[in-house]
Amino acid sequence: MPQKYQLSINGLSCAGCVSTVETALNAVEGVVQATVNFAEHTAMVEGDVSVEQLLTAVKNAGYEAAELKDESDTEQKQAAEFAHYRQLLKQAIVAGIAGVPLFGFGMSGFIPSLTSPNGQLIWFGIALVTLFVMVYSGRQFFKGAWHSFRAHNANMDTLIALGTGTAWVYSLVITIAPDVVPTLAQHAYFEAAVIIIALINFGSALEMRARGKTSEAIQRLIQLQPKTARVVRDGKEIDIPLGQIGLGETLRVRPGEQIAVDGDVIDGHSSVDESMLTGEPMHVEKKQGDEVVAGTINVSGTFLYQSKRIGADTVLAKIIQLVRQAQSSKPAIGRIVDKVAAIFVPTVLLIAIVTFLVWFNFSGQLAGQDNVSFAIVTTMTVLIIACPCALGLATPISIMVGVGKAAELGILIRNGEALQGAAKLTTIVLDKTGTITKGQPTVTSLDVIEADSEERLLQLAASLEQGSEHPLASSIVKAAREKELALFEVESFNAVSGKGVVGNINSEQVLLGNSKLMEKYAIDISGIHEQAEQHLQQAETVVYLASAGKLVGIISVSDPIKEDSVKAIKQLHAIGLKVVMLTGDNNKTAEAVASSVGIKHVISDVLPEDKENQVRLLQEKNEVVAMVGDGINDAPALARANIGFAIGTGTDVAIESADITLMSGSLYGVIDAINVSRATIRNIKQNLFGAFIYNSLGIPIAAGLLYPFFMILLNPMIAGGAMAMSSVTVVLNANRLRLMKSGREK
Amino acid sequence: MIIFINIIATSLFVFIIWWFWLSSPKVYKLGTEKSDAKKLDLEKSDSETIDVIVDNGVYTPSHIEVNQGQALTLRFLRKDASLCAEKVIFEDWNLSADLPVERTVELKVPTDEKGEHAFTCQMQMYRGVLNIK
């Protein structure tokens, strides 16, 4: 089917580019027509192609492209759902209007005889009316049943259509020829057929309403994007629909407005509320050069920014995509049910036939009425009460709400497996830098050996570290820049893993690192031992610097602990988890940080490549381990852990990198993720238990198993009501997950 | 009469077992046969794309056969407004797509793993099978 695509093209600088891009697009197999609009920097393409093929073609031609999308999908979806909801209600009401008076008529005892000519005529009229009602209110069940049957499949429609169809056909047969069954069996079930259809339609409408709430989280994310944005074109500010914003455009945002697409601030400054994506309530300051992302709200000032990611490429779009994907996945617990669901309906059909045969052949006088009508009623009730919906819904509906709730709290759960895994954790391993601490170390003091200046210490250290991106190195370089110290050129630079760095400055060998490095190069550090000990006890990291074989001094670096780390770690202990701190720092600094945040288990002096091994050692002690790290430096350890948490600082976190991504950078995210996972798995178990119990008790009771002992037999209409309500109950139970609170609110 | 009803019910019992579990449904083979979906006015499927209609509780076609490694795109068109039909899920690959009503949605499906791979709605009421040979 030919589709129409609108693309935003970046990099069009002349009319010649237009022809290049047009040629590239038209050359894609399946493209019927492609035209590029130079003024708008867009391309309209029509053809039987995928958007990926088009984007690749533009990229190969040397330009950037992104799809401009119609944003009316959500509204269309909601309108379609509402129309369907109303249709179900209407069908329920029509069936109810026909069924309830008929039911009352029967209960009142004024039942016309099926054997008298007038009575037969009335019953024939009732048959026609109920036929009309069944066609109007229940046609979808019969159509669905027939199509499923042809596809060698059976579903809920099959059960409803067979149950109500059997009731109606049997009733018609005894209306036309009452003598074909014994006198006691001459009872029509027209009203049962239509009331069951009314109840099931009503239940479906209720379920639809309740299920609308289950997808609220994703709807809220979708609605974070404004419908229009203010673009600066030719010096004029104009409001245009979101779908028409191209790459590289300049946009203006005023206070209180939502940011439309991802981009970089090019003028002005402001504070931005990113809580809707990260769960972090603190506003984030934005100035020239900083990144802003779609869906966040500009709080105070006004600023201009340049779009760099649009449509499906924005952080928000990726979050929505990840949440949607996760909402559709199932943990292992749900897969067992899938196996049952696949054979459920045909099995119920077989049980219904066995029920019929048993009552038809063996009931005798036990039932107190004729065995034919008894067999018909029990068969019909078995078909109606069995509810594959409740079973089928039990897992996905809870996952949908649970994953959505997590997203609201700034937690992105990759899939059902991660959710189930997070619920089983016994140990949490926290990386120190950037996880417990802010990951923004600053130089706090410089201690030098006599006759050496502090400036020289800092100058040599910063010269060695100037090429490094390590946070510790950055803090030293930053301190040197603040003092406006000129940095030297370094030769023969070498990094010694887990110890420090070595290089030649002005033909002299300079060493910068921990005590192990000094020991390796036989540098005497005893002269500064006392000062070093003092800094270590204050949870500061001490870096030694030696030049030409002699110690120059030490630089103490402190990385402040995040404000909420202490409370969050306390809560992790409170929910029964063992908390371990893993760090490359020396034991004294690590112990000092650990004791200030209340962690008892510390693994220090760990080389970066050894973190994975430490996680493995914990797993060998039968611990179910979560590793919490920044997702980049800790990637192997995150992958090794049963569940890897990538902790981000705001919206720049790589959201594809771990099982669970914490957008806020706060350790509360770990607690929330575990709590949501535990609650969701518990919810699934409740739903599954309820659905299994319902079906495994309901079907035997419907089959009349209790009748020989307690004279209890289920009315098919009650079975219809129970069936309709069973799936509503599952949805309502899942909706309870929406009420969960974040750990930081406790 | 009693014997007749017993024979009918027993035959029905056997038929259900045979129809739902033992007999093979019509299989749509990529590029070799026409899809039933065409009867519903979709444009013709090309060599890599199969149109799948989502309506009346079934995927049409519901059984698809392709060769291993063959490029495959399934293009779903949902006509059923009921919530059950709103997603299609390939559990084996953790692959899913939202299906808006009356809109086509393309899903590229990996074909490197031999065997039968089910695709279903969330509640397993819509069921299809992709057989990679």
Short mmCIF file of C-alpha atoms in Angstrom, two decimals, chain B residues 67-129:
data_model
loop_
_atom_site.label_atom_id
_atom_site.label_comp_id
_atom_site.label_asym_id
_atom_site.label_seq_id
_atom_site.Cartn_x
_atom_site.Cartn_y
_atom_site.Cartn_z
CA ASN B 67 12.31 -19.58 4.55
CA GLN B 68 15.11 -18.94 7.04
CA GLY B 69 16.95 -15.71 6.36
CA GLN B 70 14.26 -14.38 4.00
CA ALA B 71 13.53 -10.69 4.57
CA LEU B 72 10.04 -10.32 6.01
CA THR B 73 7.84 -7.39 6.86
CA LEU B 74 4.37 -7.98 8.26
CA ARG B 75 1.99 -5.13 7.54
CA PHE B 76 -0.88 -5.21 9.99
CA LEU B 77 -4.21 -3.50 9.39
CA ARG B 78 -6.43 -3.53 12.47
CA LYS B 79 -10.14 -3.33 11.75
CA ASP B 80 -11.39 -4.57 15.12
CA ALA B 81 -11.87 -1.71 17.61
CA SER B 82 -11.88 -4.00 20.67
CA LEU B 83 -8.95 -3.48 23.05
CA CYS B 84 -7.80 -7.03 22.62
CA ALA B 85 -6.60 -6.26 19.13
CA GLU B 86 -4.56 -3.18 20.02
CA LYS B 87 -1.17 -4.86 20.17
CA VAL B 88 0.57 -7.62 18.30
CA ILE B 89 3.34 -9.40 20.19
CA PHE B 90 6.07 -11.77 19.07
CA GLU B 91 6.95 -13.16 22.48
CA ASP B 92 10.01 -15.07 21.22
CA TRP B 93 11.78 -11.89 20.19
CA ASN B 94 10.26 -9.47 22.66
CA LEU B 95 8.93 -7.64 19.63
CA SER B 96 5.64 -5.80 19.62
CA ALA B 97 3.71 -3.07 17.88
CA ASP B 98 0.70 -0.93 18.71
CA LEU B 99 -2.01 -1.27 16.10
CA PRO B 100 -4.20 1.82 15.70
CA VAL B 101 -7.60 1.12 14.17
CA GLU B 102 -7.72 1.39 10.36
CA ARG B 103 -4.02 2.21 10.06
CA THR B 104 -1.34 -0.02 8.60
CA VAL B 105 1.63 -0.76 10.83
CA GLU B 106 4.75 -2.40 9.48
CA LEU B 107 6.80 -4.74 11.58
CA LYS B 108 10.12 -6.15 10.39
CA VAL B 109 10.37 -9.67 11.66
CA PRO B 110 13.65 -11.58 12.05
CA THR B 111 13.68 -14.88 10.18
CA ASP B 112 17.02 -16.30 11.26
CA GLU B 113 15.66 -18.66 13.90
CA LYS B 114 14.03 -21.81 12.53
CA GLY B 115 10.83 -23.09 14.06
CA GLU B 116 7.31 -21.97 14.88
CA HIS B 117 6.99 -18.53 16.44
CA ALA B 118 3.62 -17.42 17.75
CA PHE B 119 2.33 -13.90 17.36
CA THR B 120 -0.60 -12.96 19.53
CA CYS B 121 -2.53 -10.14 21.10
CA GLN B 122 -1.86 -9.42 24.76
CA MET B 123 -4.57 -11.79 25.90
CA GLN B 124 -3.66 -14.58 23.50
CA MET B 125 -7.09 -14.49 21.89
CA TYR B 126 -5.75 -13.40 18.53
CA ARG B 127 -3.24 -16.09 17.59
CA GLY B 128 -1.01 -16.54 14.59
CA VAL B 129 2.01 -18.66 13.79
#
